[in-house]
């Protein structure tokens, strides 16, 4: 069960209201790498985890992330406190209020729709979605996902620190950023204390495809590195020779019943695009006066009209 | 620029149509760990990557993932080939067709809406969203995200292999699963060949908070492990003593201008919920005959009516 | 700050695994009226609330809802425990596992994608979205929204109780359902202890439109009730006479500058659909052999072909 | 069946084009409390309502809300009329047009993507979603939801009025705002004319939990009010003593079959994180030159490099 | 299988960084008519297409659209190149960086969250969703959808060209725009070479309803054109006379079993809103001091208070 | 303004309740080609249309589509009428109700969450989104989009007719399907009565790229048809020779300022992945006992353990 103490984990001291900055900080409230995403990621994993150590760790960190959600949300609330009251009480002339809520970011929506409260959106106003939570119920995946998520959350905090000069906000963001570093370390320890954690799952993979590197993008810029050369890699450069890699015909086939085959043929006949036809089309009809079949000239034909000609010049 | 050869990277041989299985396989076509997510993850990273080696690798793997999207999509198309034609041609009685499209999973939607074509949804019919793509433009984050994503994709393929007994599909899924293992290895190499990759970004973190472990979930089940004990960790068990960790007052404050403060007070006065009142409420009015203020008895009062009483028994 | 005790607020005793039932219960985990929605609704309101009593109440209830999220999630985890291990260890033949994960609801996705962990989706697999949270930063709105949300959550629990015969689950659902009743009562008290809570906000509304009832849906079934008749209502039955209600011309107009007007006219001229033309169209061309302009006969013309005729009969 | 008269319910007179204001007004066109949400809320309820009086009322109000959607959409269309034509006809230099479409809010998207037409998005460009519609098919819930929705719509109109100084727009918004007040009154009447409307549904709730108030958030700021004290409330302050409230063990358990238990154990063994290990981790390897296990010094170790040191100072 | 050459299909030369313009161009990267939508539309159709000619064409064009995704994404990456490095390296004072990332559009999110990489969002930051892809598995629908999509993509490019004065970007956009024209022509040819392509599908439609034009919107502004008059149309002006068009009772009915009927009646009785009552409501209670039942005066009653009176004046 | 008559445009006679069929029919209520999508498409276009004829037509058809939304919603309500009452009144044993709400499709969610009312979701329970509406404010695009949308809606109705044997439902669906045919015809007339409707917009396109067909997908299956051969097409088969088509270097470049260049270089140096390193990685560490660097044998190494070996066999 959760309990709450009204004191924040970290004191929030904001120098002055600034709804535009508030809207940027929402990235860590309701954004994809924000604190709700973090808390829900670990909480959902913790609920179904059977390993006692990991379960404890996941619930510890989930609970702390909820407390961070509270810290970042409190900063946002403070930054919006002025505009919230002004809009609510109609304390200024319309034109002034219009400017106050339009100061940057998506602060206009934060004021008009959310009344200055911290909304579970990112900095563009996109509502938080559980599609951000990638818990899969396997610890060797989930811990890797958590490690990655912490590293992402760290960098977003760093970017926010880089654009903020309010010292109290900077302090709190520095704390929050550092906690992501600590959490990443915990998840790393938990991952590497699983003896066989690579590859994830139980099936080992097929030997012949596990060390193949497919050089699918070629041309100037082709490069070598430990990710595609060395004793553990077989690099495939001549892709079309290995097409398909299994030596089959490279086609997709399915065995249909007789009835299915017959129905399929009926459908194919009914719906065929006759390659030998050269039909007039809707585009032909719509291509302007004098156009029958579109030709190279027709495309430029519109350019005979003065204004469009100028347009065309702009392009060429 | 992309080019395409109509041969698949891996030959697809499906034993017989099965739209319900098709709808499960969509998890790797349009699901969060599916091949489109993989391709777009690496492609968007590759476009803005400045390191020539990583750029090449990202485009290589993005291109291969598009080819995997083609393989899994081709399996889905084959599994749906029967029902697609039958529905299109109305080749069976209505009741038969109704059963054919309702065989399990979300195959009903795949047939009715998508006409049996592979749709960019997951196995519940949820449309693919770029919210699945967590590219952040920093390689020490993005490579960790890619590592995690590959481990997740691997486990989803393993689960699909575990539930499929069509040998041709099993073969192709085994190939696709193994390629995720190989890709994870490449991304690991690329990550660890960045000299300082932890923590991500440039700011080092605040020393005093980087090694703190907050034991926020307590009680029976509290556990120790390398993630929270050992020389590198300071574990905080008595949380309320460290509340807030910065030694401040743990409150959220903002400095308002005089005008803002006055407006805020006006708002607070207008909107206060008077703690000394005990108002009758809408719930009081709606709580049934004889109810004024709701009391313990009132809640049970509804139970005087015969049927509701039986209901209440079911619960108690 | 949040803290957590590993004991649940209510003991969860599940008789046996049942992933299909689990997927239905997700409605209250990650559905629109589920516990995450409730917790986030009150938490976001609490963070920006300035009234001390309401702030305390909102944080109390938000915290309890998180604890309910834990209870319902734990039930889901228990119900999925069997299939999670079986799929992870490939403990059964493929065909058996296929059936096990396809038992009903959207349990297939819960098993394949989420590995049996409680996922933040509703019972159709739709990921939770903050679009469910309707906090607006005004207490007379927010408390009404909370009252409504609690009444909705109550009814969903009631429906789940009605379809569940596992006594341990029924018990826990009964507890959770009742707590929604208690929360609704608290929110009602808080609303009605605001002296002037109707209408919400500060602007009183325009007298002449506040008591008008527009009988916009007419014909058989037109009915009277306290919502549209009585001394406080002026019912408008003859709508077109009052069109527009302000006595103006009922048009939408804007004053454009000269330059804008000229540009607008140029656009209108370029893009007009000539009402005096009767052009041949793409549909005309595609309507089959012999069709020029489509006429009543043309539509039926397809019916000359044997099979389509039968089709048409099915319809007529 | 619906019919339409081209006259608006309220005349729209816009002083001059202003695409930025248009984008703010979209909140009531395609936002969560906008007119489409209102219309669809009542329309979906009306379709399945069996009570003749409520059905009539729901269809009356749904129809009027569609007419309001038309009014607000017409204002938006007028405000965008200039930029629509200018962009369509390329009537200005590129740099001028760039500024014209970038005047504030999300007007850039409204111009580029929607061509100046009213789009079903909110003021941040988020597309309308039926997730906003909370019809549940029970009148004691749905009417409460409608009451809350009307109060929210009212406040959004009030906020828009507060930031607009175009008198014609202000007039129309005042009309629309007032109609929400009238609709709320109708829904209140309909709710309270259901004799037993609290709690919603048929099950009465469990007496012992219906009057309990869980003081889950404690510390400075704890407050009393009619929502948690008085004869009808039992307040639980010492939460851990009541954990769990049912007097059980507070654990989540499920009875597994023998086979399931064995599989579960196999999985647990395979996937355990060994608490007695202290593995080197990926983070250890990535923590820069000289780092083995991360210690307190290591975190600061990066600070030896000049620039990062300055960074760290910024934070401390 | 896909292959990739690192050379772009069209050379990208950007004059200088401009993150605000970058965020506008995202409309064609991750917007609804952007290149990913185009590529996925044709790719999903191609995978399940059985007609060899169309399959080839769909894969040709899908592959080219992926190459266009690369071109537009590369422009975005170039435009963001400055801000990406500056934010990553904290190369400027906080206040300068704040301005740099807030230059317009939704560039703030592109910088903070996506690190300057091209993100799969539209110009308002809305993540790409497969809901944009309307492949239905029937060529006479899908080709029409493709034709429409190409015409939309063309116009968005035209609008972007109209607001851009960077000649290198203008060039590339001109190329991309023109390719949409070419693709539309291909799809038109493919559609019209299906002999019977209208109406889509196999069922011919019911003769009596296929030529009926329902004049559902009446009043000033009613107009005639080839879409509603001429020999092929029967226009229905007097709608209520034809209500319902089938000559039935215009009601919705279902045959219920006896048990269902009885249950339905029980529900109706329990939940009826008594039309003969005139209950006091929550709104009545909240309407301020002195209010009992709301009357016309009560609404204005609030106006007795000085400030609200002024408010009301603003409205009237 | 809209008005409503309670009679439906087409009489709905349902033989018996069937919630599973109801959930399939939702495709045309809240699905992407459903009636809400149609109504909103035309309504949003109509509001900003300046051509009087088209405006009238768009409002006529939008209004009729709302009436169709009512018809299809009424069918759904009838099909759900039994289960709605049974669940509401708990009229059956739990196990029976469980089966009743689990009869197929996504009827479980329709019953539990939406209470049997018609919900604005598709047949998989995905909430309707305005992302389905592709109005762009240019008639030559919008009319093409409308034509395509009508053809899609027609085919979905045809598929539903093909799986339904309730004669009353079949009748109503036949009517609705036919109206889509009629609407398509109107939109075709309106499109082709715009004199120059191809290409959409004002810019004519660049002559040299308008007739080029890029044969981007090659290999067995390459085909010819009117869409890529004939006098109006220049087909590019040797793609790499034309790479890039503009004869440039095919690179993406941007001119950075000196300061930007310097910052970019600092970032590149800090973040480079050293191609000459061959670092041990997290995967190496996690690959099980004895593994150092992963080699071909390591991948198979796991196969030494009995069970995994058997697994591997399953795959090979």
Short mmCIF file of C-alpha atoms in Angstrom, two decimals, chain A residues 77 81 84 118, chain B residues 267 271, chain C residues 44-56 58 137-139 142-143:
data_model
loop_
_atom_site.label_atom_id
_atom_site.label_comp_id
_atom_site.label_asym_id
_atom_site.label_seq_id
_atom_site.Cartn_x
_atom_site.Cartn_y
_atom_site.Cartn_z
CA UNK A 77 2.36 24.32 -10.60
CA UNK A 81 0.55 30.04 -10.37
CA UNK A 84 -3.80 30.51 -13.32
CA UNK A 118 0.32 20.24 -14.31
CA UNK B 267 -9.34 33.41 -6.20
CA UNK B 271 -13.29 29.17 -4.29
CA UNK C 44 -2.75 16.44 -10.72
CA UNK C 45 -5.53 18.41 -9.06
CA UNK C 46 -3.85 18.17 -5.68
CA UNK C 47 -0.54 19.50 -6.96
CA UNK C 48 -1.98 22.80 -8.09
CA UNK C 49 -4.72 23.16 -5.49
CA UNK C 50 -4.37 26.19 -3.22
CA UNK C 51 -7.16 25.43 -0.78
CA UNK C 52 -5.49 23.54 2.09
CA UNK C 53 -8.44 21.31 2.91
CA UNK C 54 -9.07 20.21 -0.66
CA UNK C 55 -5.36 19.74 -1.31
CA UNK C 56 -5.12 17.36 1.64
CA UNK C 58 -7.05 15.13 -3.02
CA UNK C 137 -7.89 23.55 -12.44
CA UNK C 138 -11.23 24.87 -11.18
CA UNK C 139 -12.66 23.14 -8.11
CA UNK C 142 -13.00 19.24 -10.94
CA UNK C 143 -15.08 18.11 -7.99
#
